[in-house]
């Protein structure tokens, strides 16, 4: 009887092995796709639609076309790098009481991965170029600054944050000086079969005008493999829970699809 029970226990445990490994594989795949410090090339389309502002009846939209390119350590720089370029296509109110849609200001940053084990850490310079088609779609200023990312990865998901600071140093002399900082917490909780929960609202601080708003997001997404690539689709409503200033976003719908390319 003891041998029979032992055999059944072994068979039961063995039957759970594929499930355990499948779940671990799903978590690893989700983490690779959601981790901004993952050393892999990628492309994404991310959209921020804001239908409600405080003290205003306007709406805005920003479609972010983003590419990420990793660079291996070399003789000159002994740590991995991640170069990320973001080109927005924005919609904003124009002076004629209508709306303008076109290219916004191009953002580029180069993250040096200083720590890749345990809590990952990346720091590097960033620059924003005044490439906007219309005045209302950009700042008209060259901006420079720093970006830093810290990410803790585990089978449960990701915890971390992206911090950015930039200030204008050149550009249209008729346009006002720009100085801003953002903090984007990453909270990703992995579920089964590639599903996950997410909260990634970007806290925005206009240091020049002493205004800010802090959104809280709660959404979900799904990660799956297509050949050697990883696809990731998500949606995350975000509500502003704290603010200082008028005309700031009250509610934003954030959605997108990311592709992480395999080798």
Short mmCIF file of C-alpha atoms in Angstrom, two decimals:
data_model
loop_
_atom_site.label_atom_id
_atom_site.label_comp_id
_atom_site.label_asym_id
_atom_site.label_seq_id
_atom_site.Cartn_x
_atom_site.Cartn_y
_atom_site.Cartn_z
CA UNK A 1 0.00 0.00 0.00
CA UNK A 2 2.85 2.33 0.87
CA UNK A 3 4.49 1.64 -2.51
CA UNK A 4 1.17 2.28 -4.29
CA UNK A 5 0.72 5.61 -2.50
CA UNK A 6 4.32 6.52 -3.29
CA UNK A 7 3.81 5.69 -6.96
CA UNK A 8 0.61 7.76 -7.13
CA UNK A 9 2.32 10.68 -5.36
CA UNK A 10 5.24 10.50 -7.81
CA UNK A 11 2.89 10.40 -10.81
CA UNK A 12 0.86 13.30 -9.40
CA UNK A 13 3.96 15.40 -8.81
CA UNK A 14 5.34 14.52 -12.25
CA UNK A 15 2.04 15.55 -13.87
CA UNK A 16 2.46 19.06 -12.41
CA UNK A 17 5.96 19.54 -13.82
CA UNK A 18 4.84 20.75 -17.29
CA UNK A 19 2.41 23.19 -15.66
CA UNK A 20 5.10 24.59 -13.35
CA UNK A 21 7.58 25.02 -16.17
CA UNK A 22 4.95 26.48 -18.50
CA UNK A 23 4.05 29.04 -15.84
CA UNK A 24 7.74 29.86 -15.30
CA UNK A 25 8.21 30.22 -19.06
CA UNK A 26 5.19 32.54 -19.26
CA UNK A 27 6.55 34.70 -16.43
CA UNK A 28 9.99 34.89 -18.00
CA UNK A 29 8.49 35.83 -21.37
CA UNK A 30 6.29 38.51 -19.81
CA UNK A 31 9.23 39.95 -17.87
CA UNK A 32 11.40 40.14 -20.99
CA UNK A 33 8.67 42.01 -22.86
CA UNK A 34 7.81 44.44 -20.03
CA UNK A 35 11.32 45.11 -18.69
CA UNK A 36 12.67 48.42 -20.06
CA UNK A 37 16.21 47.14 -19.34
CA UNK A 38 15.85 43.91 -21.31
CA UNK A 39 18.88 43.59 -23.62
CA UNK A 40 17.00 42.96 -26.86
CA UNK A 41 15.93 44.99 -29.89
CA UNK A 42 12.29 46.02 -29.94
CA UNK A 43 9.60 48.20 -31.49
CA UNK A 44 6.38 49.52 -30.02
CA UNK A 45 3.31 51.60 -30.72
CA UNK A 46 1.93 53.22 -27.57
CA UNK A 47 -1.03 55.59 -27.45
CA UNK A 48 -2.03 58.10 -24.76
CA UNK A 49 -5.57 59.41 -25.33
CA UNK A 50 -6.72 62.05 -22.85
CA UNK A 51 -10.43 62.87 -23.29
CA UNK A 52 -10.81 64.77 -20.00
CA UNK A 53 -8.83 67.71 -18.60
CA UNK A 54 -9.44 69.73 -15.48
CA UNK A 55 -11.02 73.14 -16.16
CA UNK A 56 -11.13 72.49 -19.92
CA UNK A 57 -13.19 70.69 -22.57
CA UNK A 58 -10.25 69.88 -24.87
CA UNK A 59 -8.81 66.46 -25.67
CA UNK A 60 -5.34 65.34 -26.76
CA UNK A 61 -3.68 62.25 -28.20
CA UNK A 62 -0.07 61.07 -28.45
CA UNK A 63 0.86 58.03 -30.53
CA UNK A 64 4.44 57.08 -29.64
CA UNK A 65 6.46 55.20 -32.26
CA UNK A 66 9.39 53.76 -30.32
CA UNK A 67 12.44 51.68 -31.18
CA UNK A 68 15.04 50.14 -28.86
CA UNK A 69 18.51 49.01 -29.94
CA UNK A 70 20.96 47.20 -27.61
CA UNK A 71 24.73 47.67 -27.96
CA UNK A 72 27.07 45.03 -26.55
CA UNK A 73 30.03 45.97 -24.33
CA UNK A 74 33.15 46.89 -26.29
CA UNK A 75 36.73 48.14 -25.81
CA UNK A 76 35.56 51.73 -25.29
CA UNK A 77 32.47 51.12 -23.14
CA UNK A 78 32.60 48.03 -20.96
CA UNK A 79 28.87 47.79 -20.13
CA UNK A 80 25.81 47.07 -22.29
CA UNK A 81 23.82 50.02 -23.64
CA UNK A 82 20.22 50.51 -24.68
CA UNK A 83 19.45 53.29 -27.15
CA UNK A 84 15.77 54.25 -27.25
CA UNK A 85 14.21 56.66 -29.74
CA UNK A 86 10.61 57.90 -29.44
CA UNK A 87 8.85 59.80 -32.25
CA UNK A 88 5.38 61.05 -31.25
CA UNK A 89 2.46 61.77 -33.55
CA UNK A 90 0.42 64.23 -31.51
CA UNK A 91 -2.98 65.91 -31.61
CA UNK A 92 -3.36 69.25 -29.81
CA UNK A 93 -5.75 72.24 -29.87
CA UNK A 94 -4.60 74.92 -32.33
CA UNK A 95 -5.00 78.72 -32.22
CA UNK A 96 -8.01 78.63 -34.57
CA UNK A 97 -10.06 76.64 -32.02
CA UNK A 98 -9.55 73.45 -34.00
CA UNK A 99 -6.97 70.68 -33.68
CA UNK A 100 -3.58 70.02 -35.25
CA UNK A 101 -2.14 66.53 -35.79
CA UNK A 102 1.46 65.88 -36.78
CA UNK A 103 4.94 64.98 -35.68
CA UNK A 104 5.97 66.04 -32.16
CA UNK A 105 9.42 66.45 -30.62
CA UNK A 106 11.83 63.51 -31.04
CA UNK A 107 13.25 62.04 -27.82
CA UNK A 108 16.41 59.94 -27.62
CA UNK A 109 18.20 58.42 -24.66
CA UNK A 110 21.18 56.13 -24.17
CA UNK A 111 21.05 53.95 -21.05
CA UNK A 112 24.25 52.39 -19.69
CA UNK A 113 23.45 49.20 -17.78
CA UNK A 114 25.62 49.58 -14.69
CA UNK A 115 24.13 46.57 -12.87
CA UNK A 116 22.50 43.56 -14.53
CA UNK A 117 22.22 41.09 -11.61
CA UNK A 118 19.61 41.37 -8.85
CA UNK A 119 18.09 44.84 -9.03
CA UNK A 120 19.06 46.09 -12.50
CA UNK A 121 20.26 49.67 -12.79
CA UNK A 122 20.71 51.85 -15.89
CA UNK A 123 21.69 55.51 -16.20
CA UNK A 124 22.39 57.69 -19.23
CA UNK A 125 21.96 60.96 -21.11
CA UNK A 126 18.85 62.01 -22.99
CA UNK A 127 18.06 64.69 -25.56
CA UNK A 128 14.87 66.03 -27.11
CA UNK A 129 14.98 67.64 -30.55
CA UNK A 130 12.39 70.27 -31.66
CA UNK A 131 11.08 68.32 -34.65
CA UNK A 132 7.39 69.22 -34.22
CA UNK A 133 5.44 70.17 -37.35
CA UNK A 134 3.50 72.94 -35.59
CA UNK A 135 4.18 75.13 -32.57
CA UNK A 136 1.36 73.57 -30.54
CA UNK A 137 2.82 70.06 -31.06
CA UNK A 138 6.20 70.75 -29.44
CA UNK A 139 8.25 73.11 -27.29
CA UNK A 140 10.45 74.62 -30.02
CA UNK A 141 13.45 73.96 -27.79
CA UNK A 142 16.42 71.62 -27.69
CA UNK A 143 16.41 69.87 -24.32
CA UNK A 144 19.05 67.78 -22.56
CA UNK A 145 19.10 65.78 -19.37
CA UNK A 146 19.47 62.41 -17.69
CA UNK A 147 17.43 59.22 -17.41
CA UNK A 148 17.76 56.47 -14.80
CA UNK A 149 15.99 53.11 -14.53
CA UNK A 150 15.92 50.57 -11.67
CA UNK A 151 14.08 47.25 -12.09
CA UNK A 152 13.65 44.27 -9.75
CA UNK A 153 12.57 41.18 -11.71
CA UNK A 154 11.10 37.98 -10.25
CA UNK A 155 8.63 35.27 -11.37
CA UNK A 156 5.89 37.37 -9.74
CA UNK A 157 6.62 40.28 -12.07
CA UNK A 158 8.50 43.59 -12.11
CA UNK A 159 8.95 46.44 -9.65
CA UNK A 160 10.88 49.56 -10.52
CA UNK A 161 10.85 53.08 -11.88
CA UNK A 162 12.07 55.30 -14.72
CA UNK A 163 13.17 58.82 -13.74
CA UNK A 164 13.86 61.54 -16.33
CA UNK A 165 14.99 65.14 -16.05
CA UNK A 166 15.55 67.60 -18.88
CA UNK A 167 15.99 71.33 -19.42
CA UNK A 168 16.07 73.45 -22.58
CA UNK A 169 19.42 74.87 -23.73
CA UNK A 170 18.78 76.14 -27.29
CA UNK A 171 16.05 76.62 -29.88
CA UNK A 172 13.45 79.25 -30.73
CA UNK A 173 14.24 82.33 -28.63
CA UNK A 174 10.58 83.38 -28.75
CA UNK A 175 9.47 80.18 -27.01
CA UNK A 176 9.60 79.86 -23.19
CA UNK A 177 12.31 77.96 -21.33
CA UNK A 178 11.40 74.33 -20.51
CA UNK A 179 12.41 72.36 -17.43
CA UNK A 180 10.64 69.16 -16.46
CA UNK A 181 10.98 65.88 -14.58
CA UNK A 182 9.01 62.65 -14.73
CA UNK A 183 8.78 59.56 -12.54
CA UNK A 184 7.19 56.43 -13.99
CA UNK A 185 6.74 53.58 -11.47
CA UNK A 186 6.56 50.07 -12.94
CA UNK A 187 4.31 47.57 -11.16
CA UNK A 188 3.76 44.41 -13.21
CA UNK A 189 2.09 41.33 -11.68
CA UNK A 190 2.28 38.15 -13.77
CA UNK A 191 -0.71 35.84 -14.10
CA UNK A 192 -1.04 32.50 -15.88
CA UNK A 193 -0.83 31.93 -19.64
CA UNK A 194 0.96 35.20 -20.40
CA UNK A 195 -1.62 37.50 -18.81
CA UNK A 196 -0.53 40.21 -16.40
CA UNK A 197 -1.74 43.22 -14.43
CA UNK A 198 0.04 46.57 -14.74
CA UNK A 199 0.27 50.07 -13.26
CA UNK A 200 2.70 52.46 -15.00
CA UNK A 201 1.29 55.99 -14.77
CA UNK A 202 3.87 58.72 -15.42
CA UNK A 203 4.10 61.43 -12.76
CA UNK A 204 4.88 64.70 -14.54
CA UNK A 205 6.44 67.79 -12.93
CA UNK A 206 6.72 71.10 -14.81
CA UNK A 207 9.56 72.64 -12.81
CA UNK A 208 9.51 75.90 -14.76
CA UNK A 209 5.84 76.66 -13.93
CA UNK A 210 5.67 74.78 -10.60
CA UNK A 211 2.83 72.49 -11.65
CA UNK A 212 2.45 68.71 -11.59
CA UNK A 213 0.01 65.84 -11.90
CA UNK A 214 0.20 62.27 -10.58
CA UNK A 215 -1.87 59.60 -12.37
CA UNK A 216 -2.63 56.13 -11.03
CA UNK A 217 -3.08 53.39 -13.61
CA UNK A 218 -4.68 49.96 -13.39
CA UNK A 219 -4.79 47.76 -16.48
CA UNK A 220 -3.81 44.45 -17.97
CA UNK A 221 -2.07 42.84 -20.89
CA UNK A 222 -1.23 39.63 -22.67
CA UNK A 223 2.17 38.37 -23.84
CA UNK A 224 2.67 35.63 -26.42
CA UNK A 225 5.40 34.26 -28.66
CA UNK A 226 5.45 34.40 -32.45
CA UNK A 227 8.42 32.38 -33.60
CA UNK A 228 11.46 33.84 -31.86
CA UNK A 229 9.70 37.17 -31.21
CA UNK A 230 7.58 38.23 -28.22
CA UNK A 231 4.37 40.22 -28.73
CA UNK A 232 2.71 42.18 -25.95
CA UNK A 233 -0.66 43.98 -26.10
CA UNK A 234 -2.04 45.99 -23.19
CA UNK A 235 -4.54 48.62 -22.06
CA UNK A 236 -4.29 50.73 -18.91
CA UNK A 237 -6.79 53.43 -17.84
CA UNK A 238 -5.10 56.13 -15.73
CA UNK A 239 -6.76 58.58 -13.33
CA UNK A 240 -5.07 61.69 -11.91
CA UNK A 241 -5.13 61.37 -8.11
CA UNK A 242 -3.10 64.48 -7.21
CA UNK A 243 -2.33 67.71 -9.06
CA UNK A 244 -1.19 71.29 -8.79
CA UNK A 245 -2.26 73.67 -11.55
CA UNK A 246 -5.09 74.13 -14.04
CA UNK A 247 -5.71 72.49 -17.41
CA UNK A 248 -4.03 69.21 -16.46
CA UNK A 249 -5.10 65.69 -17.54
CA UNK A 250 -7.93 64.18 -15.49
CA UNK A 251 -8.26 60.80 -17.23
CA UNK A 252 -6.03 59.10 -19.81
CA UNK A 253 -6.43 55.81 -21.67
CA UNK A 254 -3.03 54.23 -22.29
CA UNK A 255 -2.77 51.29 -24.73
CA UNK A 256 -0.17 49.73 -26.95
CA UNK A 257 1.55 46.81 -28.54
CA UNK A 258 5.23 45.94 -28.12
CA UNK A 259 7.39 43.57 -30.15
CA UNK A 260 10.62 42.16 -28.69
CA UNK A 261 12.77 40.63 -31.40
CA UNK A 262 14.53 37.32 -30.80
CA UNK A 263 17.95 36.31 -32.05
#
